[in-house]
GROMACS .gro file of C-alpha atoms in nm:
model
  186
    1UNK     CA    1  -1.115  -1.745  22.685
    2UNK     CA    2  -0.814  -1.977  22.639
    3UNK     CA    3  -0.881  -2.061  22.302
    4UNK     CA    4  -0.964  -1.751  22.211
    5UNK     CA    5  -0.600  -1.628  22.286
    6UNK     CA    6  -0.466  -1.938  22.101
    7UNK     CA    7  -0.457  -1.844  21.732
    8UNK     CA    8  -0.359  -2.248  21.630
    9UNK     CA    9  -0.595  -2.494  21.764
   10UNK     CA   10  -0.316  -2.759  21.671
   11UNK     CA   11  -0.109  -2.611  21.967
   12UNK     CA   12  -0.417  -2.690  22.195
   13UNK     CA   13  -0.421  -3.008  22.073
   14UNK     CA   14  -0.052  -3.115  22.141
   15UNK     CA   15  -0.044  -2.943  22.480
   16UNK     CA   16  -0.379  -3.151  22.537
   17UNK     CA   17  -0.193  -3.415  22.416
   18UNK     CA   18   0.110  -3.371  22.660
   19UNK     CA   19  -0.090  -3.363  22.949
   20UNK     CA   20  -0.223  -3.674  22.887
   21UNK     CA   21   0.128  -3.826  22.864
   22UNK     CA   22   0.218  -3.693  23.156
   23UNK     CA   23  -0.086  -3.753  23.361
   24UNK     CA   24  -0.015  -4.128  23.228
   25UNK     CA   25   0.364  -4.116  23.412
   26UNK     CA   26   0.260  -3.935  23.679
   27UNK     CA   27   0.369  -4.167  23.954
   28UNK     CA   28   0.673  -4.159  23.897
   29UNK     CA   29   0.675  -3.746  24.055
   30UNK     CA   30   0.650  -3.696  24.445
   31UNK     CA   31   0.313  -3.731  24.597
   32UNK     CA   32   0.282  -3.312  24.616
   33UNK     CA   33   0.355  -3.253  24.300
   34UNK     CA   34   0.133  -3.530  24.153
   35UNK     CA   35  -0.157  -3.340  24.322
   36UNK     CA   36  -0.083  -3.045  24.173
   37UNK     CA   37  -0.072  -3.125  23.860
   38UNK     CA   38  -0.392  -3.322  23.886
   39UNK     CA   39  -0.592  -3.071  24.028
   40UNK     CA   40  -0.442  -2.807  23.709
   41UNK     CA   41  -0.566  -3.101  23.526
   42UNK     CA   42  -0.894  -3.120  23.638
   43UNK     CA   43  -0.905  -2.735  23.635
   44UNK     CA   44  -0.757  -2.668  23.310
   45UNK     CA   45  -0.721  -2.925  23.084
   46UNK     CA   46  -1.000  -3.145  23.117
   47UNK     CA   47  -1.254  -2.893  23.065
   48UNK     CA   48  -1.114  -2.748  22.782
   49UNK     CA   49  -1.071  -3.103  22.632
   50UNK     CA   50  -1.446  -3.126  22.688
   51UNK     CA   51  -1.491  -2.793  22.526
   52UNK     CA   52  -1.341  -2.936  22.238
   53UNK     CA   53  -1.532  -3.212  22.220
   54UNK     CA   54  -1.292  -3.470  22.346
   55UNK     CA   55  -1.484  -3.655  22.585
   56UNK     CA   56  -1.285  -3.977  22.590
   57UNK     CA   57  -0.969  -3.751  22.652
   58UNK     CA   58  -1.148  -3.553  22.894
   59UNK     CA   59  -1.266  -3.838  23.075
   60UNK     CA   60  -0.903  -4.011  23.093
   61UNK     CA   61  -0.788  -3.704  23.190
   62UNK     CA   62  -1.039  -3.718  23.512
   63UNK     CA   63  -0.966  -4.032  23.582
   64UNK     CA   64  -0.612  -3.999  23.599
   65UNK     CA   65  -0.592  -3.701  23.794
   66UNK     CA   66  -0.880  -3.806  24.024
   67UNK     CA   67  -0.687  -4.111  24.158
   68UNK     CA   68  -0.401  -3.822  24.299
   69UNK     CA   69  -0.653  -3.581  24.418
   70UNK     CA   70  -0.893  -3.836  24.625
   71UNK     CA   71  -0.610  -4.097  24.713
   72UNK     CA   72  -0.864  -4.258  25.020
   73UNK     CA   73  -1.153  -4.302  24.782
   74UNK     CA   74  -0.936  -4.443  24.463
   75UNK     CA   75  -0.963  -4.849  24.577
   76UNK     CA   76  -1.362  -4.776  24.579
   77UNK     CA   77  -1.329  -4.613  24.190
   78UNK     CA   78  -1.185  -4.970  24.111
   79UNK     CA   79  -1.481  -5.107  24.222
   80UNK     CA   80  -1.657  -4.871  23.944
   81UNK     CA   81  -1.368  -4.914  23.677
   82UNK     CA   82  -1.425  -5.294  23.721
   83UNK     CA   83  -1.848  -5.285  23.697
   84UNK     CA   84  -1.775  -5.014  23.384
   85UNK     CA   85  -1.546  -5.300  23.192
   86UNK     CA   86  -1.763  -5.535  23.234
   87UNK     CA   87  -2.051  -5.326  23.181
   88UNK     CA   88  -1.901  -5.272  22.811
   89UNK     CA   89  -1.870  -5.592  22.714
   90UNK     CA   90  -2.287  -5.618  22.812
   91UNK     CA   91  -2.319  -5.319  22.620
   92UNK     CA   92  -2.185  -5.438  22.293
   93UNK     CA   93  -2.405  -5.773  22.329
   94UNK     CA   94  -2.728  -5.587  22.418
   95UNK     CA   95  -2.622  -5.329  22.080
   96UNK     CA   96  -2.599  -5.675  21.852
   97UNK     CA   97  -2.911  -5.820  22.034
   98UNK     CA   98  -3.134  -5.496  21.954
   99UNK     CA   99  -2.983  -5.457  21.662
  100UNK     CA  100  -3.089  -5.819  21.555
  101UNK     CA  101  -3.432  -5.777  21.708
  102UNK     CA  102  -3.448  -5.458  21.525
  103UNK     CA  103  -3.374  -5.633  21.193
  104UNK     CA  104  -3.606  -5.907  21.250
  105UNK     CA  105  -3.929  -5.702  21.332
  106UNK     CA  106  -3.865  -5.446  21.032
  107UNK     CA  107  -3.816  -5.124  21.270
  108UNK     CA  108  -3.611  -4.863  21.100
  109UNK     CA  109  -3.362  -4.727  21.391
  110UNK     CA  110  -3.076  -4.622  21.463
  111UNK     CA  111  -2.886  -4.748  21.834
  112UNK     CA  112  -2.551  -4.615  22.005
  113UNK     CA  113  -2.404  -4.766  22.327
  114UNK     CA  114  -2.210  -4.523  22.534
  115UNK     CA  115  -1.943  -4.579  22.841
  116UNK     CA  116  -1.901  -4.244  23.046
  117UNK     CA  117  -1.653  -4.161  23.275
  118UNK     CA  118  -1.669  -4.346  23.648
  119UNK     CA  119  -1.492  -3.981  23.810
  120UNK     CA  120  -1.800  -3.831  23.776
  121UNK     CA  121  -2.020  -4.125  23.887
  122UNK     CA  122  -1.820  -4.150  24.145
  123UNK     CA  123  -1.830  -3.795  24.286
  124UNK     CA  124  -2.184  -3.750  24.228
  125UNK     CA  125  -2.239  -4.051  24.450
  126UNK     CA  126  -2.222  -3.913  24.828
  127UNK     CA  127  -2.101  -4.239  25.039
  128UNK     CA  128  -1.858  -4.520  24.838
  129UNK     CA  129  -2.186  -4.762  24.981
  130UNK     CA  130  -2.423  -4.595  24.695
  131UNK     CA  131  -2.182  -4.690  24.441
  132UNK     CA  132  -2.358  -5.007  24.343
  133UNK     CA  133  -2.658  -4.781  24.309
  134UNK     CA  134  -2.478  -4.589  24.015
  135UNK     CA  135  -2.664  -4.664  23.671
  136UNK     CA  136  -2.517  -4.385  23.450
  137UNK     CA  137  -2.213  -4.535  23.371
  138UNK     CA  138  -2.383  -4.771  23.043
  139UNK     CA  139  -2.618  -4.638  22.821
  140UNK     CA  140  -2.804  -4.724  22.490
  141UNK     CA  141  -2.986  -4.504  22.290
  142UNK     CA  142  -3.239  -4.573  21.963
  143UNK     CA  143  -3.307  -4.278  21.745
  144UNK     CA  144  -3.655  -4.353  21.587
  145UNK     CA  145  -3.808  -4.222  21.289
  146UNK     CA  146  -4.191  -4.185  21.404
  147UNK     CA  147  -4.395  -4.193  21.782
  148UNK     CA  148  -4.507  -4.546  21.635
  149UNK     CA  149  -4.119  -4.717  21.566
  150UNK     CA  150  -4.053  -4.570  21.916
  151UNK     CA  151  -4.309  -4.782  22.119
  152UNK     CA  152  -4.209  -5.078  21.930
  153UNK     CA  153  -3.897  -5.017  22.020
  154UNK     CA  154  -3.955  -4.968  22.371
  155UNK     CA  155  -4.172  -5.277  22.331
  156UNK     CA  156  -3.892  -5.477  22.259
  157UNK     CA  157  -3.660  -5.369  22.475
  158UNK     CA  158  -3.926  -5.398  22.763
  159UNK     CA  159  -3.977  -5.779  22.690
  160UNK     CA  160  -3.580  -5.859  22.635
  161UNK     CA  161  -3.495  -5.671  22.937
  162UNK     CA  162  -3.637  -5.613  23.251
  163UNK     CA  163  -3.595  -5.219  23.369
  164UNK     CA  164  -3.470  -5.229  23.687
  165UNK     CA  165  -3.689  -4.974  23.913
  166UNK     CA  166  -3.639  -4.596  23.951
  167UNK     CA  167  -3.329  -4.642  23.739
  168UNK     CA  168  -3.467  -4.563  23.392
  169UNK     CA  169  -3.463  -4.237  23.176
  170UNK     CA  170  -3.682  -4.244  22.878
  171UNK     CA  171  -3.710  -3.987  22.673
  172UNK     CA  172  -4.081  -4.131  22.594
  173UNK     CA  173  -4.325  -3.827  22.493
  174UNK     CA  174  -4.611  -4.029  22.674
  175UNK     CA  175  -4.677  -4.223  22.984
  176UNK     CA  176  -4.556  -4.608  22.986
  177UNK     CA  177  -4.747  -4.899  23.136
  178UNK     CA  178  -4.459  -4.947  23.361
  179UNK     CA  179  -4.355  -4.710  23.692
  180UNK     CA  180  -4.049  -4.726  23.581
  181UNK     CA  181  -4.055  -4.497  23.282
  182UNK     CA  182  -4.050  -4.107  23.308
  183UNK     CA  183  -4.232  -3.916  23.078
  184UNK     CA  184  -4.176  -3.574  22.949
  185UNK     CA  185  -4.510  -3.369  22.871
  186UNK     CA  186  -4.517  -3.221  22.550
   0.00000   0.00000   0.00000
C-alpha cells in the first residue's frame, strides 16, 4: 500500500537509504528511543526493503534493529554473526572447489553461494542452546541442465563433502541412497 501512494520509487529508495544511516548511529540516541525506532524498523522499513528486493538492506536493517529490540539475547547473535563470517569464507572455497570439480568432470552448471541474515536464524531458533544447530545461514545451490547433470552433481558433492544428518534440503526429484536427502515426489 505504501508504494502505491509513493508516485517516485527514488524517494523510497533514499528514505530506505536514511534509515539505514541512522539505524547505523543509533547508539548514540537514549536506550527508549533506540527501541523505537528499531521496532518501526523492523515494522516498516525492512519489509518494504524486502518488497523491493533488497535483501542485503533488509537484512542489515534486521540486524541492526534486532540488537535494540532483544538487548539480553544480542551477545548470543554474536555467536551467529561470528559462525556466519566464517561460514563465508567456507562458502567461497567450497564455490571454487565445485566449480573446479565441475570443470574437470565436463558437467554443464551453474552454482551460487548465499549468506542470509542471522536475525532470522536466530529468532526461529527457540533456546540460544539450539543455535549451533542452525544450518540455514550458508547455502550453495547448482542449477543443472538435465535429471542426469543433477545426480552427477550431487555425486560429487556427496564424495567431497559429507552431509551432515537431518540438515540437508535437496531439491532432488527422486530418492537418494543417503537418509539424509529429502525428496520431493513429482
Amino acid at each position: 500500500m505504501l508504494l502505491a501512494m509513493v508516485s517516485d520509487v527514488r524517494v523510497v529508495l533514499i528514505k530506505l537509504a536514511d534509515r539505514l544511516h541512522n539505524m547505523r548511529t543509533l547508539e548514540h540516541l537514549r536506550p527508549n528511543r533506540q527501541e523505537a525506532i528499531a521496532r518501526e524498523t523492523l515494522e516498516i522499513y525492512a519489509p518494504l526493503a524486502h518488497r523491493l528486493g533488497m535483501g542485503k538492506v533488509r537484512g542489515e536493517l534486521e540486524d541492526l534493529a534486532f540488537r535494540y529490540t532483544t538487548r539480553s539475547a544480542t551477545s548470543s547473535l554474536g555467536a551467529v554473526e561470528s559462525r556466519r563470517t566464517e561460514g563465508e569464507q567456507f562458502l567461497r572455497s567450497v564455490e571454487d572447489t565445485l566449480t573446479e570439480q565441475l570443470r574437470e568432470n565436463n558437467i554443464q552448471a551453474a552454482s551460487s553461494g548465499a549468506s542470509s541474515a542471522s536475525t532470522p536464524s536466530f529468532k526461529s531458533s527457540s533456546a540460544p542452546s539450539q543455535l549451533r544447530q542452525v544450518y540455514d545461514l550458508l547455502a550453495v545451490r547448482v542449477i543443472t541442465q538435465d535429471v542426469a547433470a543433477c545426480y552427477a552433481v550431487f555425486g560429487l558433492i556427496h564424495t567431497q563433502w559429507h552431509p551432515v544428518p537431518d540438515a540437508s534440503k535437496t531439491s532432488s526429484p527422486c530418492p537418494a541412497p543417503t537418509a539424509t536427502s529429502r525428496c520431493t515426489p513429482r
